[in-house]
Short mmCIF file of C-alpha atoms in Angstrom, two decimals:
data_model
loop_
_atom_site.label_atom_id
_atom_site.label_comp_id
_atom_site.label_asym_id
_atom_site.label_seq_id
_atom_site.Cartn_x
_atom_site.Cartn_y
_atom_site.Cartn_z
CA MET N 1 -114.32 32.48 1.42
CA SER N 2 -110.95 32.96 2.85
CA LEU N 3 -107.95 34.79 1.08
CA LYS N 4 -104.73 33.45 2.73
CA PHE N 5 -101.59 35.51 2.40
CA PHE N 6 -99.11 33.47 4.55
CA ASP N 7 -96.14 33.72 2.36
CA LYS N 8 -96.07 37.40 2.73
CA LEU N 9 -96.56 37.29 6.24
CA SER N 10 -93.87 34.98 6.92
CA GLN N 11 -91.67 37.37 4.93
CA ASN N 12 -92.75 40.33 6.96
CA LEU N 13 -92.06 38.70 10.44
CA ILE N 14 -88.59 37.50 9.60
CA GLU N 15 -87.93 41.28 8.49
CA LEU N 16 -89.01 41.99 11.84
CA LEU N 17 -86.64 39.68 13.39
CA THR N 18 -83.88 41.67 11.64
CA ASP N 19 -85.09 44.98 12.62
CA LYS N 20 -82.75 46.13 15.69
CA ASP N 21 -85.06 49.15 16.51
CA ASP N 22 -87.77 47.67 18.59
CA TYR N 23 -86.42 44.40 20.26
CA ASN N 24 -86.70 43.99 24.04
CA VAL N 25 -85.15 40.59 24.51
CA ILE N 26 -81.61 39.35 23.83
CA ILE N 27 -80.74 35.59 23.71
CA GLU N 28 -77.13 34.87 24.57
CA VAL N 29 -75.77 31.46 22.88
CA GLU N 30 -72.68 29.65 22.31
CA ASN N 31 -70.96 30.21 25.72
CA LYS N 32 -72.27 33.98 25.56
CA GLU N 33 -70.01 34.50 22.37
CA LYS N 34 -73.14 35.06 20.25
CA SER N 35 -76.30 36.96 20.77
CA PHE N 36 -79.69 37.47 19.14
CA THR N 37 -82.32 40.20 19.48
CA ALA N 38 -86.19 39.25 19.67
CA HIS N 39 -89.44 40.56 20.74
CA SER N 40 -90.92 38.99 23.83
CA ASN N 41 -94.70 39.01 22.42
CA VAL N 42 -93.60 36.84 19.50
CA LEU N 43 -91.61 34.37 21.46
CA LYS N 44 -94.18 33.75 24.15
CA PHE N 45 -96.88 33.04 21.62
CA ARG N 46 -94.86 30.71 19.81
CA SER N 47 -93.15 28.89 22.55
CA SER N 48 -94.23 27.88 25.99
CA TYR N 49 -90.55 27.34 26.92
CA PHE N 50 -89.87 31.16 26.25
CA ARG N 51 -93.24 32.17 27.96
CA LYS N 52 -91.95 30.70 31.25
CA GLU N 53 -88.46 32.01 31.02
CA LEU N 54 -89.71 35.46 30.26
CA GLU N 55 -92.07 35.53 33.12
CA ASN N 56 -89.11 34.69 35.38
CA ILE N 57 -86.65 37.30 34.20
CA GLN N 58 -86.43 40.87 35.27
CA PRO N 59 -85.42 43.58 32.66
CA ASN N 60 -82.22 45.41 33.06
CA GLU N 61 -82.00 49.14 32.95
CA ASN N 62 -82.63 49.38 29.39
CA ASN N 63 -85.84 47.32 29.85
CA ILE N 64 -84.32 44.29 27.98
CA LYS N 65 -84.77 40.71 29.28
CA ILE N 66 -81.76 38.58 28.73
CA ILE N 67 -81.90 34.68 28.24
CA ILE N 68 -78.76 32.84 28.27
CA LYS N 69 -78.51 29.68 26.46
CA SER N 70 -74.84 28.75 26.49
CA SER N 71 -75.14 25.15 24.91
CA ILE N 72 -76.78 26.03 22.09
CA SER N 73 -74.81 26.82 18.88
CA ALA N 74 -75.35 30.01 17.07
CA GLN N 75 -75.97 28.20 13.83
CA ILE N 76 -78.93 26.06 15.45
CA PHE N 77 -80.41 28.87 17.02
CA ASN N 78 -80.47 31.05 14.16
CA VAL N 79 -82.65 28.33 12.52
CA VAL N 80 -84.82 28.15 15.48
CA LEU N 81 -85.49 31.89 15.67
CA ARG N 82 -86.19 32.12 11.97
CA TYR N 83 -88.99 29.36 12.34
CA ILE N 84 -90.28 31.03 15.23
CA TYR N 85 -90.88 34.23 13.30
CA GLY N 86 -91.41 32.93 9.96
CA GLY N 87 -92.40 29.28 10.15
CA ILE N 88 -89.73 28.21 7.67
CA VAL N 89 -86.74 25.80 8.24
CA ASP N 90 -84.68 25.41 5.24
CA LEU N 91 -82.83 21.92 5.44
CA GLU N 92 -81.15 21.88 2.03
CA ASN N 93 -77.63 21.20 2.18
CA CYS N 94 -77.76 20.59 5.87
CA GLU N 95 -75.92 17.72 7.41
CA THR N 96 -77.76 14.89 9.12
CA ARG N 97 -76.00 15.78 12.58
CA PHE N 98 -77.22 19.47 12.13
CA ILE N 99 -80.93 18.08 11.54
CA TYR N 100 -80.64 16.01 14.59
CA ASP N 101 -79.33 18.67 16.97
CA LEU N 102 -82.09 20.95 15.58
CA MET N 103 -84.63 18.38 16.48
CA LEU N 104 -83.14 18.36 19.98
CA ALA N 105 -83.19 22.11 19.96
CA ALA N 106 -86.80 22.13 19.20
CA ASP N 107 -87.86 19.86 21.71
CA GLU N 108 -85.87 21.99 24.31
CA PHE N 109 -87.58 25.05 23.40
CA GLU N 110 -90.95 23.15 23.34
CA LEU N 111 -91.42 23.82 19.63
CA GLU N 112 -93.76 20.71 19.30
CA GLU N 113 -94.72 21.19 15.39
CA LEU N 114 -91.02 21.65 14.48
CA SER N 115 -89.64 18.73 16.69
CA ASN N 116 -92.46 16.26 15.57
CA LYS N 117 -91.81 17.20 11.85
CA LEU N 118 -88.00 16.76 12.42
CA GLU N 119 -88.58 13.56 14.24
CA THR N 120 -90.79 11.90 11.43
CA LEU N 121 -88.37 13.13 8.92
CA PHE N 122 -85.49 11.40 10.60
CA ILE N 123 -87.37 8.10 10.63
CA GLU N 124 -88.38 8.31 7.01
CA THR N 125 -85.16 9.58 5.52
CA LYS N 126 -82.27 9.27 7.88
CA GLY N 127 -82.64 5.49 8.84
CA SER N 128 -79.03 4.51 7.82
CA TRP N 129 -77.52 7.53 9.95
CA LEU N 130 -79.62 6.59 13.08
CA ARG N 131 -78.41 2.85 12.61
CA THR N 132 -74.70 4.05 12.28
CA HIS N 133 -75.08 6.30 15.47
CA PHE N 134 -77.52 3.79 17.27
CA SER N 135 -76.22 3.36 20.84
CA PHE N 136 -75.42 7.06 21.11
CA ILE N 137 -79.04 8.13 19.91
CA TYR N 138 -80.87 5.40 21.83
CA HIS N 139 -79.27 6.29 25.31
CA PHE N 140 -79.90 10.09 24.75
CA ILE N 141 -83.63 9.90 23.54
CA PHE N 142 -84.57 7.94 26.47
CA SER N 143 -83.29 10.89 28.70
CA ARG N 144 -86.03 12.98 27.04
CA ASN N 145 -89.80 12.71 27.79
CA ASN N 146 -90.76 13.23 24.02
CA PHE N 147 -89.57 11.48 20.70
CA GLU N 148 -92.00 8.50 21.25
CA LYS N 149 -92.00 7.84 17.28
CA LEU N 150 -88.13 7.55 17.52
CA LYS N 151 -88.30 5.58 20.67
CA ASN N 152 -90.41 2.86 18.85
CA PHE N 153 -88.54 2.99 15.72
CA CYS N 154 -85.30 2.10 17.84
CA ASN N 155 -87.15 -0.41 19.91
CA ASP N 156 -88.44 -2.21 16.68
CA ILE N 157 -84.74 -2.56 15.62
CA ILE N 158 -83.61 -3.65 18.96
CA VAL N 159 -86.29 -6.50 19.46
CA LYS N 160 -84.68 -7.96 16.22
CA TYR N 161 -81.18 -7.24 17.04
CA PRO N 162 -80.95 -7.07 20.79
CA ASN N 163 -77.14 -7.18 20.90
CA LEU N 164 -77.04 -3.65 19.65
CA ILE N 165 -77.90 -2.51 23.33
CA PHE N 166 -77.93 -5.53 25.46
CA ASP N 167 -74.14 -6.36 24.66
CA SER N 168 -72.95 -2.69 24.52
CA ASP N 169 -70.38 -1.60 27.00
CA ASP N 170 -72.79 0.95 28.05
CA PHE N 171 -75.72 -1.23 28.66
CA THR N 172 -75.78 -0.52 32.51
CA SER N 173 -76.02 3.05 31.80
CA LEU N 174 -79.41 2.54 30.07
CA LYS N 175 -82.31 4.53 31.33
CA GLU N 176 -84.83 2.48 33.35
CA SER N 177 -87.57 3.67 30.91
CA ALA N 178 -85.68 2.25 27.88
CA LEU N 179 -85.06 -1.05 29.63
CA ILE N 180 -88.73 -1.31 30.61
CA SER N 181 -89.94 -0.57 27.19
CA LEU N 182 -87.66 -3.35 25.88
CA ILE N 183 -88.22 -6.10 28.35
CA LYS N 184 -92.16 -5.54 28.24
CA ARG N 185 -91.86 -6.20 24.40
CA ASN N 186 -93.34 -9.68 23.38
CA ASP N 187 -91.29 -9.87 20.53
CA LEU N 188 -87.97 -9.28 22.01
CA GLN N 189 -85.46 -11.93 20.37
CA ILE N 190 -83.63 -13.03 23.64
CA GLU N 191 -84.24 -16.21 25.62
CA GLU N 192 -85.93 -15.26 28.77
CA VAL N 193 -83.35 -16.43 31.06
CA LYS N 194 -80.89 -14.11 29.23
CA ILE N 195 -83.25 -11.32 29.76
CA TRP N 196 -83.31 -12.12 33.65
CA ASP N 197 -79.59 -11.99 33.75
CA TYR N 198 -79.54 -8.48 31.85
CA VAL N 199 -82.14 -7.15 34.17
CA ILE N 200 -80.21 -8.45 37.33
CA LYS N 201 -76.80 -6.92 35.74
CA TRP N 202 -78.31 -3.78 35.22
CA GLY N 203 -79.81 -3.43 38.67
CA ILE N 204 -76.54 -4.30 40.30
CA ALA N 205 -74.68 -1.70 38.28
CA GLN N 206 -77.29 0.98 39.63
CA THR N 207 -76.35 0.23 43.18
CA SER N 208 -72.51 0.62 44.15
CA THR N 209 -73.09 -0.22 47.76
CA LEU N 210 -73.75 -4.10 46.69
CA PRO N 211 -70.90 -6.31 47.86
CA ALA N 212 -68.98 -7.78 44.78
CA ASN N 213 -69.60 -11.39 46.11
CA HIS N 214 -73.05 -12.37 45.83
CA ASP N 215 -72.60 -14.76 48.98
CA ASP N 216 -71.40 -11.76 51.08
CA TRP N 217 -75.03 -10.12 50.43
CA THR N 218 -77.38 -9.24 53.72
CA LYS N 219 -81.24 -9.00 53.61
CA GLU N 220 -80.78 -5.47 53.39
CA ASN N 221 -78.79 -5.94 50.10
CA PHE N 222 -81.46 -7.91 48.51
CA LEU N 223 -84.10 -5.42 49.58
CA THR N 224 -81.98 -2.81 47.84
CA LEU N 225 -82.06 -4.51 44.64
CA LYS N 226 -85.62 -5.56 44.89
CA THR N 227 -86.54 -1.67 45.14
CA THR N 228 -84.01 -0.73 42.15
CA LEU N 229 -85.68 -3.40 40.12
CA GLN N 230 -89.43 -3.19 41.32
CA GLN N 231 -90.52 -1.66 37.94
CA CYS N 232 -88.56 -4.37 35.75
CA LEU N 233 -89.39 -7.44 37.60
CA PRO N 234 -93.09 -7.89 36.62
CA HIS N 235 -92.06 -8.03 33.03
CA ILE N 236 -90.02 -11.27 33.27
CA ARG N 237 -91.83 -14.42 32.06
CA TYR N 238 -91.12 -16.59 35.04
CA PHE N 239 -93.47 -19.33 33.96
CA HIS N 240 -91.65 -20.07 30.74
CA LEU N 241 -88.24 -20.69 32.50
CA THR N 242 -87.18 -24.48 32.82
CA SER N 243 -86.48 -25.96 36.00
CA ILE N 244 -82.87 -25.73 35.59
CA GLU N 245 -82.93 -22.10 34.52
CA VAL N 246 -85.14 -21.43 37.85
CA VAL N 247 -82.73 -23.34 39.99
CA GLU N 248 -79.57 -21.93 38.49
CA LYS N 249 -80.59 -18.16 37.92
CA ILE N 250 -83.78 -17.28 39.73
CA GLU N 251 -83.30 -18.98 43.15
CA PRO N 252 -79.94 -17.06 44.02
CA TYR N 253 -82.03 -13.78 43.81
CA LYS N 254 -85.30 -15.30 45.14
CA LYS N 255 -85.34 -12.71 48.14
CA ILE N 256 -85.93 -9.87 45.35
CA LEU N 257 -89.27 -11.80 44.47
CA ASP N 258 -92.45 -11.40 46.22
CA LYS N 259 -93.23 -14.65 48.20
CA GLN N 260 -96.25 -15.51 46.50
CA LEU N 261 -94.43 -15.19 43.07
CA TRP N 262 -91.66 -17.37 44.22
CA LYS N 263 -94.32 -19.95 45.68
CA ASP N 264 -96.30 -19.92 42.26
CA ILE N 265 -93.14 -20.55 40.24
CA ASN N 266 -92.23 -23.76 42.11
CA GLN N 267 -95.87 -24.95 42.24
CA HIS N 268 -95.85 -24.35 38.50
CA LEU N 269 -92.66 -26.38 37.76
CA LEU N 270 -94.02 -29.14 39.78
CA ILE N 271 -97.91 -29.15 38.89
CA PRO N 272 -98.21 -26.89 35.59
CA ASP N 273 -101.89 -27.37 35.25
CA ARG N 274 -102.81 -26.11 38.73
CA PRO N 275 -103.82 -22.44 38.75
CA VAL N 276 -101.46 -19.94 40.59
CA ARG N 277 -102.33 -16.57 41.87
CA SER N 278 -99.47 -14.64 40.03
CA THR N 279 -100.04 -13.24 36.71
CA ILE N 280 -98.80 -15.57 33.99
CA LEU N 281 -97.34 -13.43 31.08
CA PRO N 282 -97.49 -15.00 27.55
CA PRO N 283 -94.41 -16.56 26.03
CA ARG N 284 -92.58 -14.14 24.05
CA SER N 285 -92.99 -14.82 20.12
CA VAL N 286 -90.20 -15.80 18.11
CA LEU N 287 -89.79 -14.53 14.72
CA VAL N 288 -89.98 -17.31 12.12
CA THR N 289 -87.66 -17.01 9.23
CA GLU N 290 -87.46 -19.42 6.32
CA LEU N 291 -83.98 -21.14 6.53
CA PRO N 292 -82.28 -21.08 3.14
CA PRO N 293 -81.30 -24.66 1.67
CA ARG N 294 -78.37 -26.10 3.47
CA THR N 295 -75.20 -25.00 1.35
CA GLU N 296 -71.56 -24.28 1.97
CA LYS N 297 -71.16 -21.47 4.44
CA PRO N 298 -70.12 -18.30 2.59
CA ARG N 299 -66.99 -16.66 3.42
CA GLU N 300 -67.14 -13.69 5.54
CA SER N 301 -66.24 -10.46 3.83
CA PHE N 302 -62.95 -9.18 5.26
CA SER N 303 -64.24 -5.52 5.03
CA THR N 304 -67.51 -3.85 5.19
CA ILE N 305 -66.02 -0.82 3.26
CA ILE N 306 -63.80 -2.28 0.38
CA SER N 307 -63.99 -5.28 -1.94
CA GLU N 308 -61.15 -7.77 -2.97
CA GLU N 309 -61.00 -5.73 -6.10
CA HIS N 310 -59.83 -2.70 -3.96
CA ALA N 311 -57.34 -4.76 -1.88
CA ALA N 312 -55.75 -5.61 -5.17
CA LYS N 313 -55.55 -2.21 -6.51
CA ILE N 314 -54.05 -0.93 -3.10
CA SER N 315 -51.66 -3.86 -3.30
CA THR N 316 -50.57 -2.62 -6.50
CA TRP N 317 -49.99 0.92 -5.27
CA ILE N 318 -47.74 -0.52 -2.52
CA ASP N 319 -45.54 -2.38 -5.00
CA ARG N 320 -45.43 0.68 -7.09
CA ARG N 321 -46.56 -1.55 -10.09
CA GLU N 322 -47.76 -0.35 -13.50
CA THR N 323 -50.05 -3.35 -14.19
CA THR N 324 -52.71 -3.76 -11.46
CA TYR N 325 -52.76 -7.10 -9.63
CA THR N 326 -55.72 -9.44 -10.35
CA LEU N 327 -57.97 -10.93 -7.50
CA THR N 328 -55.70 -14.50 -7.99
CA ASP N 329 -52.21 -12.84 -7.75
CA PHE N 330 -52.14 -9.93 -5.47
CA PRO N 331 -49.41 -11.07 -2.92
CA TYR N 332 -51.05 -9.51 0.32
CA LYS N 333 -53.57 -10.43 2.89
CA PHE N 334 -55.56 -7.50 4.56
CA GLU N 335 -55.66 -8.55 8.31
CA LEU N 336 -58.12 -6.33 10.15
CA ILE N 337 -56.92 -4.54 13.25
CA LEU N 338 -59.75 -2.02 14.05
CA ARG N 339 -63.17 -1.24 12.69
CA GLY N 340 -65.31 1.80 14.15
CA THR N 341 -68.51 -0.01 14.21
CA ARG N 342 -66.85 -2.81 16.20
CA ASP N 343 -64.37 -1.24 18.46
CA GLY N 344 -65.66 2.31 18.67
CA PHE N 345 -64.82 5.57 17.14
CA ALA N 346 -62.82 7.37 19.69
CA PRO N 347 -59.59 8.56 18.95
CA GLN N 348 -57.94 7.01 21.82
CA THR N 349 -58.94 3.73 20.73
CA PHE N 350 -57.14 3.96 17.50
CA TRP N 351 -53.83 4.55 19.31
CA ASN N 352 -54.46 1.77 21.76
CA ILE N 353 -55.26 -0.91 19.15
CA CYS N 354 -52.91 0.33 16.24
CA HIS N 355 -49.92 1.05 18.41
CA GLY N 356 -46.86 -0.78 16.91
CA HIS N 357 -48.25 -1.78 13.62
CA SER N 358 -46.41 -1.07 10.67
CA CYS N 359 -47.49 -1.62 6.78
CA ALA N 360 -51.02 -0.36 7.80
CA VAL N 361 -53.82 0.87 5.54
CA VAL N 362 -56.67 3.30 6.99
CA LEU N 363 -59.76 3.38 5.18
CA LEU N 364 -62.89 5.82 5.85
CA LYS N 365 -66.36 5.77 4.63
CA VAL N 366 -67.43 9.49 4.30
CA GLU N 367 -70.70 10.28 5.55
CA GLU N 368 -73.50 11.21 3.00
CA THR N 369 -71.18 10.70 -0.11
CA ASP N 370 -70.02 7.81 -2.26
CA GLU N 371 -66.30 8.31 -1.42
CA ILE N 372 -63.85 6.07 0.37
CA ILE N 373 -60.58 7.76 1.30
CA GLY N 374 -57.70 6.25 2.97
CA GLY N 375 -53.80 6.31 3.40
CA TYR N 376 -50.82 3.81 3.70
CA ASN N 377 -48.47 3.96 6.68
CA PRO N 378 -45.61 1.70 6.09
CA LEU N 379 -43.83 2.74 9.35
CA GLY N 380 -46.41 2.40 11.89
CA TRP N 381 -47.73 4.40 14.95
CA ASP N 382 -46.36 4.93 18.48
CA LYS N 383 -48.94 5.79 20.92
CA ASP N 384 -46.03 6.78 23.56
CA THR N 385 -44.54 9.50 21.46
CA ASP N 386 -44.25 12.91 22.32
CA GLY N 387 -45.27 13.80 18.60
CA LYS N 388 -43.19 13.86 15.56
CA TRP N 389 -43.03 13.94 11.89
CA LEU N 390 -42.24 10.36 10.25
CA GLU N 391 -40.15 10.47 7.12
CA THR N 392 -40.87 7.87 4.27
CA GLU N 393 -41.04 7.93 0.50
CA ASP N 394 -43.35 5.00 0.63
CA SER N 395 -46.61 6.42 2.16
CA PHE N 396 -49.60 7.45 0.02
CA ILE N 397 -53.29 8.38 0.19
CA PHE N 398 -56.08 7.62 -2.07
CA SER N 399 -59.83 7.99 -2.79
CA LEU N 400 -62.11 5.36 -4.39
CA LYS N 401 -65.08 6.74 -5.84
CA ASN N 402 -68.24 4.74 -5.41
CA GLY N 403 -66.25 1.39 -5.34
CA ASP N 404 -65.33 2.40 -9.00
CA ILE N 405 -61.81 1.12 -9.64
CA PRO N 406 -61.01 3.43 -12.86
CA ASN N 407 -62.14 6.49 -10.96
CA SER N 408 -59.85 5.92 -8.05
CA ILE N 409 -57.33 8.60 -7.13
CA LEU N 410 -53.80 7.88 -5.91
CA SER N 411 -51.56 10.60 -4.31
CA ARG N 412 -48.17 9.85 -3.18
CA VAL N 413 -46.03 11.70 -0.71
CA LYS N 414 -43.77 14.52 -2.20
CA LYS N 415 -42.37 15.95 0.91
CA PRO N 416 -41.22 12.62 2.55
CA GLU N 417 -40.19 14.50 5.74
CA TYR N 418 -43.71 15.42 6.35
CA ALA N 419 -45.46 12.09 5.25
CA ILE N 420 -47.07 10.99 8.81
CA LEU N 421 -47.50 12.85 11.80
CA ASN N 422 -47.41 10.63 14.90
CA GLY N 423 -49.58 12.58 17.40
CA SER N 424 -48.50 13.35 21.01
CA LYS N 425 -49.78 11.42 24.08
CA ASN N 426 -51.67 14.57 25.10
CA ASP N 427 -53.55 14.99 21.92
CA GLN N 428 -54.56 11.38 21.11
CA ILE N 429 -57.90 12.20 23.08
CA ASN N 430 -58.76 13.98 19.78
CA GLU N 431 -56.39 13.17 17.00
CA GLY N 432 -56.40 10.13 14.85
CA PRO N 433 -54.01 8.98 12.15
CA ASN N 434 -52.51 12.03 10.19
CA PHE N 435 -51.01 11.88 6.68
CA GLY N 436 -50.23 15.58 6.50
CA ASP N 437 -53.08 16.31 3.73
CA PHE N 438 -55.45 13.87 5.38
CA TRP N 439 -56.24 13.39 8.99
CA MET N 440 -58.72 12.00 11.38
CA TYR N 441 -59.75 14.44 14.21
CA SER N 442 -62.67 14.81 16.73
CA GLU N 443 -63.41 17.48 19.20
CA LYS N 444 -66.05 15.26 20.76
CA SER N 445 -63.62 12.44 20.87
CA ASP N 446 -65.92 10.31 18.52
CA PHE N 447 -65.22 10.50 14.77
CA THR N 448 -69.01 10.28 13.72
CA LEU N 449 -70.06 13.02 16.14
CA ASP N 450 -68.56 16.21 14.43
CA VAL N 451 -67.20 17.30 10.96
CA SER N 452 -63.74 17.36 11.96
CA CYS N 453 -61.90 14.82 9.58
CA PHE N 454 -60.10 16.63 7.02
CA CYS N 455 -58.51 16.63 3.40
CA ARG N 456 -56.80 19.58 1.92
CA ASN N 457 -55.60 20.01 -1.75
CA SER N 458 -52.17 19.01 -2.04
CA ASP N 459 -49.25 20.26 0.18
CA PHE N 460 -47.20 17.19 1.35
CA TYR N 461 -48.93 14.86 -1.13
CA GLU N 462 -49.05 14.91 -4.94
CA ASN N 463 -52.92 15.13 -5.72
CA PRO N 464 -56.09 16.19 -4.21
CA ILE N 465 -58.07 13.13 -3.15
CA ARG N 466 -61.39 14.85 -2.60
CA SER N 467 -63.27 16.89 -5.25
CA SER N 468 -65.49 18.71 -2.79
CA SER N 469 -64.46 21.98 -2.10
CA PHE N 470 -65.55 21.43 1.41
CA GLU N 471 -62.35 20.21 3.25
CA TRP N 472 -63.98 19.11 6.40
CA PHE N 473 -66.23 16.01 6.87
CA SER N 474 -67.78 13.18 9.12
CA ILE N 475 -67.47 9.52 8.82
CA ILE N 476 -69.94 6.69 9.24
CA ASP N 477 -67.13 3.82 9.55
CA TYR N 478 -63.45 3.39 9.24
CA GLU N 479 -61.14 0.27 9.29
CA VAL N 480 -57.53 -0.35 9.66
CA PHE N 481 -55.62 -3.36 8.32
CA LYS N 482 -52.36 -4.60 8.63
CA ILE N 483 -50.83 -5.71 5.24
CA ALA N 484 -48.92 -8.92 5.41
CA LYS N 485 -47.38 -11.16 2.81
CA LYS N 486 -49.56 -14.38 2.02
CA ASN N 487 -48.38 -17.73 2.86
CA ILE N 488 -47.14 -19.37 -0.20
#
């Protein structure tokens, strides 16, 4: 029979962490602006990372060993250290991005138990957040040796929706291991010839010395590409390509293939029943979905954030009507200018795309809440300005609670001289639209990667549009619409 008293043990060890009398290690974090004290024996036995670090560090004159981890935030490291000592991690009220960063820190400090637990938690409970930040996360996790469950989770999504990665702007920066993990899948839903095209595109992008014109390539150029793609080429299903595809796509690059393989491909096209020496991989499986009965194609929704009812309500506010427009009589059309999930979340993208558009509505979907907030700018934005306040009596900001029209909040400008701030060119790398009491901002130049968008309680506008006491927030998507009169 065993009597276990882990709770008390955990409590005592955490108390040891706060005891400043007997430490022999200092860990400096956050660009050396914050520091923590600890005990070498605890760190060594709980983390192989710290064991290796401490073995290679000489103590100072006070017999203290100093570890510098400048890139780790103090908030994250505090949680890591309390886990090391007490085996407890409190994630209540933690934002999803914080949990993600904590998982990466746990992996960096070789805390396998914590890292695995957080990885499983992400897959089981944070799927929507992962999908929203998909490309960023996918590229990053394949730069690490661990996170196999997360890698498989992401690949299971990509094989069904390959454009998420293959058609992204940063496809060619994909890690080789990530590309191989995809093209080796039997269920990757892309035509084989397109997979070949993507592999060639990726391979060429890895070698800046290749001439831009394929006709100018030398034997050495083809050898360079062959070496770059040596781990990828065996996963192409050559024997399931048509003769036209072989002639138009494969033959121009035949010099990167082994001679026997190229010979076997041609033989198979002419005499498909004759055995070849090369390995014939099976064809990729096509996911069969039952097609619905042929009907009229449904109209594509104009927005992924608001409904037609919301558009009618916003139109009512623009015209300062007391009676809300109906779906059949509101006079404006909402023309999409920008969508974050389509065009990207960099602040500079906002200025480049929305420059010169007057009568525009900005809509944000707040992360981990049911809020939709936004603002109306009747004047437009100018990306070439040196920064100035725009004066208008017609701007307003608003909140749409859980898509519920009756619970909407309208806040009209009360200080017209501070209605809208047009950011200067130097600030546009971080700043988005600014309505005085409500603005978009990102230190990381991506509105979804930090908690820097902001709403405050009424200074330049009439009413607070958020009930939350926490003024800073992140978003999962945003849209900008130009408001124009419908053709009658």
